[in-house]
Amino acid sequence: MSRSRLLNTMKPLGALLPEVEGPQTRYEMIEKLAWMAGCAVIYQVLLNMPVYGVPKREFVDPINIWRVLDGSSASGVLVTGLAPIFFSGFLMQLLAAGRKIAVNFNLISDRVMFQNTQKVFSAFLYLLFSIAYVVSGYYGPVSELGIVLVLIFIVQLFISGIICIYLCEIVEKGYGLGSGPVLLLASHIVSSLFWQILSFSRYQLTEDISQYEGTLVGLVFSLFSYKEKFYALRSILFRTDRLNVFSLLACVGAFVAFIYLLSMRIDISIRSSRVRGFRQNFPLKLFYTSISPFLCIFFFVSHLLVLAYFIHSMFPNSVFTRFLVQYTKNETHPIQQLRLTGGLIYYFVPPLSIWETITCPIHTVVYVVLLFSTSLYLSLAWTKATGSGPRDVLAFFKENQLIMAGFREVSMLRELEKVVPSAARTSALVMSILLLLAGITASTFGLGVVVASALVFASFEVVMGSNPSLANGL
């Protein structure tokens, strides 16, 4: 199939998913924020709504703490999370940037077909992974559930994914601001972190002692409530199944480091070709490509983990399965975790503790090499996909009749081809190091802090850009 026919081929399938109509009137800022809050609340309801008909049993979660990064819930109907939406969006944009898909974004018809194709791909992934979860025995053996319950489970998971697609579309159609998936993922990470820090919910630590989910709550009650303070404090300080005190401090450090690095940039001096004496700086931030390439990596890993669990469940004794993935159950917390300990896919998952980094040096080295090389490639590709490459910056300068100070118009492209890719590579390397350190010291919670910080800041920039008076008042 030629690249010019792909969007047209998907057009009939796009008709199966009706498009959200944009608002008929102009919405004020407060109304848009209200719509965004409403979408986030519905999304949180989906995360916490149990799957109807699931028998009461202890089941093992294949991706456990990774769920803080992919917007999913182990026990809710949104077990597939936001990974299909993000992954389809990344893939479509990269295909368009690489001219694998013929699309002219200046044409409304092409933009609509592109969005519909992306929506169809997201729905297909939701259906695929809904089937994978149920058939793999996540909710119980298929032979025990029966065909009726299997279909009911698949429909529930699939419909929750479709609802997520439309929540994102509502935000992006003008009822809200910025990106819908970014809003939902940021709300999930922030709420998960607040739960891990301030939750009063308790879980059983031993047969006689229970502990609070929230790190700060558990620390305070351990200091003032328990008679055996040493044992209680040791639990809250060093627990590995939930956020501990040292991980919380590492999360704070990751946030401070991100904010500090965020302010770093280099300025390209530019002048107007039509207004004499006009000079300005064009900023290139240290985080030029921000978190986007890494979100692509994280959601790819999320898909890999679900695929690995499906293959392991269907063919547990196969040689190919053992080559691909190897699991061990966490004996201390068997309900929560199925730990990935070997196989090819194991090397795509980051080391999530200092102990794991030291005791598994091959895993650490391989992952670091993969992360650096992949992030460098994706960062450069992302500049093309988002219109922030050298030629795009040059086009912006020409459109606004701007010239780089000290350069003639004919030499500007050569200079931009040096500066912009260097900024993208530097962004990838610095963000890789920050994410590695955050993951090693605070597990996926540290990664979540960096991701959430980047997403919230991006959303903040959109809000400020939509309301200049508010931006000027800060």
Coordinates of C-alpha atoms in Angstrom, one line a residue:
M1 CA 0.0 0.0 0.0
S2 CA 1.5 3.4 -1.0
R3 CA 1.8 6.0 1.6
S4 CA -0.6 8.3 -0.2
R5 CA -3.4 5.7 0.2
L6 CA -3.1 4.9 3.8
L7 CA -5.2 7.7 5.3
N8 CA -7.9 7.1 2.6
T9 CA -7.9 3.4 3.4
M10 CA -8.5 4.2 7.1
K11 CA -11.3 6.7 6.4
P12 CA -14.2 4.1 6.5
L13 CA -12.9 2.8 9.8
G14 CA -12.7 6.3 11.2
A15 CA -16.4 6.7 10.6
L16 CA -17.0 4.0 13.2
L17 CA -15.6 6.4 15.9
P18 CA -17.6 9.6 15.6
E19 CA -15.8 12.8 16.0
V20 CA -16.3 15.2 18.9
E21 CA -17.7 18.5 17.6
G22 CA -15.8 21.6 18.7
P23 CA -17.5 24.3 20.9
Q24 CA -19.9 26.6 19.1
T25 CA -18.9 29.6 21.2
R26 CA -15.6 30.8 22.6
Y27 CA -15.0 29.4 26.0
E28 CA -13.4 31.5 28.8
M29 CA -10.3 30.3 30.6
I30 CA -12.3 29.2 33.7
E31 CA -14.7 27.2 31.6
K32 CA -11.8 25.4 29.8
L33 CA -10.2 24.6 33.2
A34 CA -13.5 23.2 34.4
W35 CA -13.8 21.0 31.3
M36 CA -10.2 19.8 31.9
A37 CA -11.0 19.0 35.6
G38 CA -14.1 17.1 34.6
C39 CA -12.2 15.0 32.1
A40 CA -9.5 14.3 34.8
V41 CA -12.2 13.3 37.3
I42 CA -13.9 10.9 34.9
Y43 CA -10.5 9.4 34.1
Q44 CA -9.8 8.9 37.8
V45 CA -13.2 7.2 38.2
L46 CA -12.2 4.7 35.4
L47 CA -9.0 4.0 37.2
N48 CA -10.8 3.1 40.4
M49 CA -13.9 1.4 39.0
P50 CA -13.6 -2.4 39.5
V51 CA -14.2 -4.7 36.6
Y52 CA -17.7 -6.2 36.9
G53 CA -17.8 -10.0 37.4
V54 CA -14.2 -10.6 38.5
P55 CA -14.1 -13.5 41.0
K56 CA -12.6 -12.8 44.4
R57 CA -9.1 -14.2 44.1
E58 CA -5.5 -13.2 44.5
F59 CA -3.9 -12.4 41.2
V60 CA -0.5 -11.3 40.2
D61 CA 0.1 -8.0 38.4
P62 CA 2.6 -8.3 35.6
I63 CA 3.7 -4.7 35.4
N64 CA 3.0 -3.6 39.1
I65 CA 4.8 -0.4 39.9
W66 CA 5.3 0.5 36.2
R67 CA 1.7 1.5 36.2
V68 CA 2.5 4.9 37.7
L69 CA 4.1 5.7 34.3
D70 CA 1.5 4.3 31.8
G71 CA -1.7 5.7 33.4
S72 CA -3.2 2.4 34.2
S73 CA -4.7 0.6 37.2
A74 CA -4.2 -3.0 38.3
S75 CA -7.7 -3.5 39.6
G76 CA -9.8 -0.9 37.7
V77 CA -11.4 -1.2 34.2
L78 CA -8.6 1.0 32.8
V79 CA -6.0 -1.7 33.2
T80 CA -4.6 -0.9 29.7
G81 CA -4.0 2.8 30.7
L82 CA -3.0 5.5 28.3
A83 CA -0.3 3.5 26.5
P84 CA -2.3 2.9 23.3
I85 CA -3.2 6.6 22.9
F86 CA 0.4 7.8 23.5
F87 CA 2.0 5.1 21.4
S88 CA -0.3 5.5 18.4
G89 CA 0.2 9.3 18.6
F90 CA 4.0 8.9 18.7
L91 CA 4.0 6.4 15.8
M92 CA 1.8 8.4 13.5
Q93 CA 3.8 11.6 14.1
L94 CA 7.1 9.8 13.4
L95 CA 5.7 8.2 10.3
A96 CA 4.4 11.5 9.0
A97 CA 7.8 13.2 9.7
G98 CA 9.6 10.4 7.9
R99 CA 7.3 10.8 4.9
K100 CA 6.0 7.2 5.3
I101 CA 2.5 8.7 5.4
A102 CA 1.5 11.4 2.8
V103 CA -0.3 14.1 4.8
N104 CA -0.5 17.9 4.3
F105 CA -1.3 19.4 7.7
N106 CA -2.2 22.7 6.0
L107 CA -5.3 21.0 4.6
I108 CA -8.2 20.5 7.1
S109 CA -9.3 17.3 5.3
D110 CA -5.8 15.7 5.7
R111 CA -5.7 16.8 9.4
V112 CA -9.1 15.2 10.1
M113 CA -8.1 11.9 8.3
F114 CA -4.8 11.9 10.2
Q115 CA -6.5 12.3 13.6
N116 CA -9.1 9.6 12.6
T117 CA -6.4 7.2 11.6
Q118 CA -4.6 7.8 14.9
K119 CA -7.9 7.2 16.8
V120 CA -8.6 4.0 14.9
F121 CA -5.0 2.8 15.8
S122 CA -5.6 3.6 19.4
A123 CA -8.9 1.7 19.5
F124 CA -7.2 -1.3 17.8
L125 CA -4.5 -1.3 20.5
Y126 CA -7.1 -1.1 23.3
L127 CA -9.0 -4.0 21.8
L128 CA -5.8 -6.0 21.3
F129 CA -4.5 -5.5 24.9
S130 CA -7.9 -6.0 26.4
I131 CA -8.0 -9.4 24.8
A132 CA -4.4 -10.1 25.9
Y133 CA -5.1 -9.3 29.5
V134 CA -8.2 -11.5 29.7
V135 CA -7.0 -14.4 27.6
S136 CA -3.7 -14.5 29.5
G137 CA -5.5 -15.4 32.7
Y138 CA -5.1 -12.0 34.4
Y139 CA -8.6 -12.3 35.9
G140 CA -8.5 -16.1 36.2
P141 CA -8.2 -19.1 33.9
V142 CA -10.3 -18.8 30.8
S143 CA -11.6 -22.4 31.2
E144 CA -13.0 -21.4 34.6
L145 CA -14.4 -18.1 33.6
G146 CA -16.4 -19.2 30.6
I147 CA -16.9 -17.5 27.3
V148 CA -19.6 -15.1 28.6
L149 CA -17.5 -13.7 31.4
V150 CA -14.5 -13.5 29.0
L151 CA -16.5 -11.4 26.6
I152 CA -17.9 -9.2 29.4
F153 CA -14.4 -8.5 30.7
I154 CA -13.0 -7.7 27.2
V155 CA -16.0 -5.3 26.5
Q156 CA -15.5 -3.5 29.8
L157 CA -11.7 -3.0 29.2
F158 CA -12.3 -1.9 25.6
I159 CA -15.1 0.6 26.4
S160 CA -13.0 2.2 29.1
G161 CA -10.2 2.7 26.5
I162 CA -12.7 4.3 24.0
I163 CA -13.9 6.6 26.8
C164 CA -10.3 7.7 27.3
I165 CA -9.9 8.4 23.6
Y166 CA -12.9 10.7 23.7
L167 CA -11.8 12.4 27.0
C168 CA -8.5 13.3 25.2
E169 CA -10.4 14.5 22.1
I170 CA -12.7 16.7 24.2
V171 CA -9.7 18.5 25.6
E172 CA -8.1 18.9 22.3
K173 CA -11.2 20.1 20.4
G174 CA -11.2 23.4 22.2
Y175 CA -13.1 22.5 25.4
G176 CA -9.8 22.5 27.2
L177 CA -6.2 23.5 26.7
G178 CA -3.2 21.6 25.4
S179 CA -3.0 17.8 25.0
G180 CA -5.6 15.5 26.4
P181 CA -3.3 12.5 27.0
V182 CA -0.8 14.8 28.8
L183 CA -3.5 16.1 31.1
L184 CA -4.7 12.6 32.0
L185 CA -1.2 11.2 32.5
A186 CA -0.1 14.1 34.6
S187 CA -3.3 13.8 36.8
H188 CA -2.6 10.1 37.3
I189 CA 1.1 10.5 38.3
V190 CA 0.4 13.4 40.6
S191 CA -2.5 11.6 42.3
S192 CA -0.5 8.4 42.6
L193 CA 2.4 10.3 44.3
F194 CA 0.0 12.1 46.7
W195 CA -1.5 8.7 47.6
Q196 CA 1.9 7.2 48.2
I197 CA 2.8 10.2 50.4
L198 CA -0.4 11.1 52.3
S199 CA -2.7 8.1 52.2
F200 CA -4.3 6.9 55.5
S201 CA -5.1 3.5 54.0
R202 CA -3.4 0.6 55.8
Y203 CA -1.9 -2.7 54.6
Q204 CA -0.8 -5.7 56.6
L205 CA 2.9 -5.7 57.3
T206 CA 3.0 -8.8 59.4
E207 CA 0.3 -10.9 61.1
D208 CA 0.2 -8.5 64.0
I209 CA 1.3 -5.2 62.6
S210 CA -0.2 -3.1 59.8
Q211 CA 1.4 0.0 58.2
Y212 CA 0.1 3.1 56.5
E213 CA 0.3 3.4 52.7
G214 CA 1.3 7.1 52.9
T215 CA 5.0 7.6 53.6
L216 CA 4.7 10.8 55.7
V217 CA 1.6 9.4 57.5
G218 CA 3.4 6.2 58.3
L219 CA 6.5 8.0 59.5
V220 CA 4.5 10.2 61.9
F221 CA 2.5 7.3 63.3
S222 CA 5.6 5.2 63.6
L223 CA 7.2 7.8 65.8
F224 CA 4.3 8.4 68.1
S225 CA 2.1 5.3 68.1
Y226 CA 4.0 2.0 68.0
K227 CA 5.7 0.7 71.1
E228 CA 8.3 -1.1 69.0
K229 CA 9.4 2.1 67.2
F230 CA 12.6 0.6 65.7
Y231 CA 10.8 -2.1 63.8
A232 CA 8.1 0.3 62.6
L233 CA 10.6 2.9 61.5
R234 CA 12.8 0.4 59.7
S235 CA 9.7 -0.6 57.7
I236 CA 8.8 2.9 56.7
L237 CA 12.4 3.8 56.0
F238 CA 13.4 0.8 53.9
R239 CA 10.2 -0.8 52.5
T240 CA 10.6 -1.8 48.9
D241 CA 7.0 -2.5 47.8
R242 CA 5.9 1.1 48.4
L243 CA 7.4 4.5 48.6
N244 CA 9.8 4.8 51.5
V245 CA 11.3 7.8 53.2
F246 CA 14.6 7.7 51.4
S247 CA 12.8 7.4 48.0
L248 CA 10.6 10.3 49.0
L249 CA 13.7 12.4 49.6
A250 CA 15.1 11.2 46.2
C251 CA 11.8 12.3 44.6
V252 CA 12.2 15.8 46.1
G253 CA 15.8 15.9 44.8
A254 CA 14.7 14.8 41.3
F255 CA 12.1 17.6 41.3
V256 CA 14.6 20.2 42.4
A257 CA 17.1 19.1 39.8
F258 CA 14.5 19.2 37.0
I259 CA 13.5 22.8 38.0
Y260 CA 17.1 23.9 38.2
L261 CA 18.0 22.4 34.8
L262 CA 14.8 23.7 33.2
S263 CA 16.1 27.3 33.5
M264 CA 19.3 26.5 31.6
R265 CA 19.4 27.6 27.9
I266 CA 21.5 29.2 25.2
D267 CA 20.3 32.3 23.4
I268 CA 20.7 32.9 19.6
S269 CA 20.9 36.6 18.9
I270 CA 18.5 37.6 16.1
R271 CA 17.7 40.9 14.5
S272 CA 14.9 42.1 12.2
S273 CA 15.6 42.6 8.5
R274 CA 13.0 45.4 8.3
V275 CA 13.3 47.2 11.6
R276 CA 16.7 48.8 12.2
G277 CA 18.0 48.4 15.7
F278 CA 15.6 45.6 16.7
R279 CA 17.4 42.8 18.4
Q280 CA 16.1 39.8 20.4
N281 CA 17.2 36.4 21.7
F282 CA 15.8 33.1 20.4
P283 CA 16.1 30.7 23.3
L284 CA 17.2 27.0 22.9
K285 CA 16.4 25.3 26.2
L286 CA 18.6 22.6 27.7
F287 CA 15.5 20.4 27.6
Y288 CA 14.9 21.2 23.9
T289 CA 12.9 18.0 23.2
S290 CA 11.7 17.7 26.9
I291 CA 10.2 14.4 28.0
S292 CA 8.5 13.4 24.8
P293 CA 11.1 10.9 23.4
F294 CA 11.2 9.2 26.8
L295 CA 7.5 8.9 27.0
C296 CA 7.7 7.1 23.7
I297 CA 10.3 4.7 25.2
F298 CA 8.2 4.2 28.4
F299 CA 5.0 3.4 26.6
F300 CA 6.9 1.0 24.2
V301 CA 8.2 -0.8 27.3
S302 CA 4.7 -0.9 28.8
H303 CA 3.5 -2.6 25.6
L304 CA 6.4 -5.0 25.8
L305 CA 5.6 -6.0 29.4
V306 CA 2.0 -6.8 28.5
L307 CA 3.1 -8.8 25.5
A308 CA 5.7 -10.6 27.6
Y309 CA 3.0 -11.5 30.2
F310 CA 0.7 -12.8 27.5
I311 CA 3.4 -15.0 25.9
H312 CA 4.5 -16.3 29.4
S313 CA 0.9 -17.1 30.3
M314 CA 0.1 -18.9 27.0
F315 CA 3.4 -20.8 26.6
P316 CA 5.1 -20.9 30.1
N317 CA 7.4 -23.8 29.3
S318 CA 8.5 -22.8 25.8
V319 CA 12.2 -22.2 25.1
F320 CA 11.3 -19.1 23.2
T321 CA 9.4 -17.8 26.3
R322 CA 12.3 -18.3 28.6
F323 CA 14.5 -16.5 26.1
L324 CA 12.1 -13.6 25.9
V325 CA 11.0 -13.3 29.5
Q326 CA 11.6 -14.8 32.9
Y327 CA 9.5 -14.1 36.0
T328 CA 9.7 -14.8 39.7
K329 CA 7.0 -14.1 42.3
N330 CA 7.8 -11.7 45.1
E331 CA 7.2 -14.0 48.1
T332 CA 6.8 -11.1 50.5
H333 CA 4.0 -9.5 48.5
P334 CA 2.6 -12.1 46.1
I335 CA -0.6 -10.2 45.4
Q336 CA 1.1 -7.2 44.1
Q337 CA 4.1 -8.2 42.1
L338 CA 5.3 -10.6 39.4
R339 CA 9.0 -9.6 39.1
L340 CA 10.8 -9.6 35.8
T341 CA 14.2 -11.2 36.4
G342 CA 15.5 -12.3 33.0
G343 CA 15.0 -12.7 29.3
L344 CA 15.5 -10.3 26.4
I345 CA 12.7 -7.9 27.5
Y346 CA 14.3 -7.6 31.0
Y347 CA 17.1 -5.4 29.4
F348 CA 14.5 -2.9 28.2
V349 CA 13.4 -2.2 31.8
P350 CA 15.5 0.2 33.9
P351 CA 17.2 -0.8 37.1
L352 CA 14.9 0.5 39.9
S353 CA 17.1 0.4 43.0
I354 CA 20.7 1.0 44.0
W355 CA 20.9 -2.7 45.0
E356 CA 19.7 -3.9 41.6
T357 CA 22.1 -1.5 39.8
I358 CA 25.1 -2.9 41.8
T359 CA 24.2 -6.6 41.7
C360 CA 23.1 -6.7 38.0
P361 CA 25.9 -4.7 36.3
I362 CA 25.2 -6.3 32.9
H363 CA 21.6 -5.3 33.0
T364 CA 22.5 -1.8 34.1
V365 CA 25.1 -1.3 31.3
V366 CA 22.9 -2.7 28.6
Y367 CA 20.0 -0.6 29.6
V368 CA 22.1 2.6 29.8
V369 CA 23.4 2.0 26.3
L370 CA 19.9 1.3 25.0
L371 CA 18.5 4.4 26.7
F372 CA 21.2 6.7 25.5
S373 CA 21.2 5.5 21.9
T374 CA 17.4 5.3 21.6
S375 CA 16.8 8.7 23.2
L376 CA 19.4 10.3 20.9
Y377 CA 17.7 8.9 17.9
L378 CA 14.2 9.8 19.0
S379 CA 15.1 13.3 20.1
L380 CA 16.5 14.1 16.6
A381 CA 13.4 12.4 15.0
W382 CA 11.1 14.4 17.3
T383 CA 12.5 17.7 16.2
K384 CA 11.4 16.8 12.7
A385 CA 8.0 15.4 13.8
T386 CA 7.1 18.5 15.8
G387 CA 8.4 21.2 13.4
S388 CA 11.3 22.2 15.6
G389 CA 14.2 21.1 13.3
P390 CA 16.7 23.4 11.7
R391 CA 14.7 24.0 8.5
D392 CA 11.6 24.7 10.6
V393 CA 13.4 27.2 12.7
L394 CA 14.8 28.9 9.6
A395 CA 11.3 29.0 8.1
F396 CA 10.0 30.7 11.3
F397 CA 12.8 33.3 11.0
K398 CA 12.0 34.0 7.3
E399 CA 8.3 34.2 8.0
N400 CA 8.9 36.9 10.6
Q401 CA 11.8 38.5 8.7
L402 CA 14.4 37.7 11.3
I403 CA 18.1 37.1 10.7
M404 CA 20.7 35.6 13.0
A405 CA 23.1 38.3 14.2
G406 CA 26.5 37.8 12.5
F407 CA 25.2 35.5 9.8
R408 CA 24.0 36.1 6.3
E409 CA 20.7 34.5 5.2
V410 CA 22.5 31.9 3.1
S411 CA 24.6 30.7 6.0
M412 CA 21.9 30.6 8.6
L413 CA 20.8 27.1 7.7
R414 CA 24.3 25.7 8.1
E415 CA 24.6 27.2 11.6
L416 CA 21.1 26.0 12.6
E417 CA 22.0 22.5 11.4
K418 CA 24.9 22.6 13.9
V419 CA 23.1 24.2 16.9
V420 CA 19.6 22.6 16.8
P421 CA 20.7 18.9 16.6
S422 CA 23.3 19.6 19.3
A423 CA 20.5 21.0 21.5
A424 CA 18.4 17.9 20.9
R425 CA 21.3 15.6 21.7
T426 CA 22.2 17.5 24.8
S427 CA 18.5 17.4 25.9
A428 CA 18.4 13.6 25.4
L429 CA 21.6 13.0 27.3
V430 CA 20.8 15.2 30.3
M431 CA 17.3 13.9 30.6
S432 CA 18.6 10.3 30.3
I433 CA 21.0 10.9 33.2
L434 CA 18.3 12.6 35.3
L435 CA 15.8 9.8 34.7
L436 CA 18.4 7.1 35.4
L437 CA 19.3 8.6 38.8
A438 CA 15.7 9.2 39.7
G439 CA 14.8 5.6 38.8
I440 CA 17.8 4.1 40.7
T441 CA 17.1 6.1 43.9
A442 CA 13.3 6.2 43.9
S443 CA 12.1 3.5 41.5
T444 CA 9.3 4.4 39.2
F445 CA 8.1 7.1 41.6
G446 CA 11.3 9.0 40.9
L447 CA 10.7 8.6 37.1
G448 CA 7.1 9.7 37.7
V449 CA 8.2 12.9 39.5
V450 CA 10.4 13.9 36.5
V451 CA 7.7 13.0 33.9
A452 CA 5.0 14.8 35.9
S453 CA 7.1 17.9 36.3
A454 CA 7.8 18.1 32.6
L455 CA 4.1 17.5 31.7
V456 CA 2.8 20.0 34.3
F457 CA 5.3 22.6 33.1
A458 CA 4.3 22.0 29.5
S459 CA 0.6 22.4 30.5
F460 CA 1.4 25.5 32.4
E461 CA 3.1 27.1 29.4
V462 CA -0.1 26.3 27.3
V463 CA -2.3 28.0 30.0
M464 CA 0.0 31.1 30.1
G465 CA 0.1 31.3 26.4
S466 CA -3.7 31.2 26.2
N467 CA -4.0 33.9 28.8
P468 CA -1.3 36.6 28.3
S469 CA -2.8 38.8 31.0
L470 CA -2.4 36.1 33.6
A471 CA 1.2 35.4 32.4
N472 CA 2.1 39.1 32.7
G473 CA 0.8 39.2 36.2
L474 CA 3.2 36.5 37.4

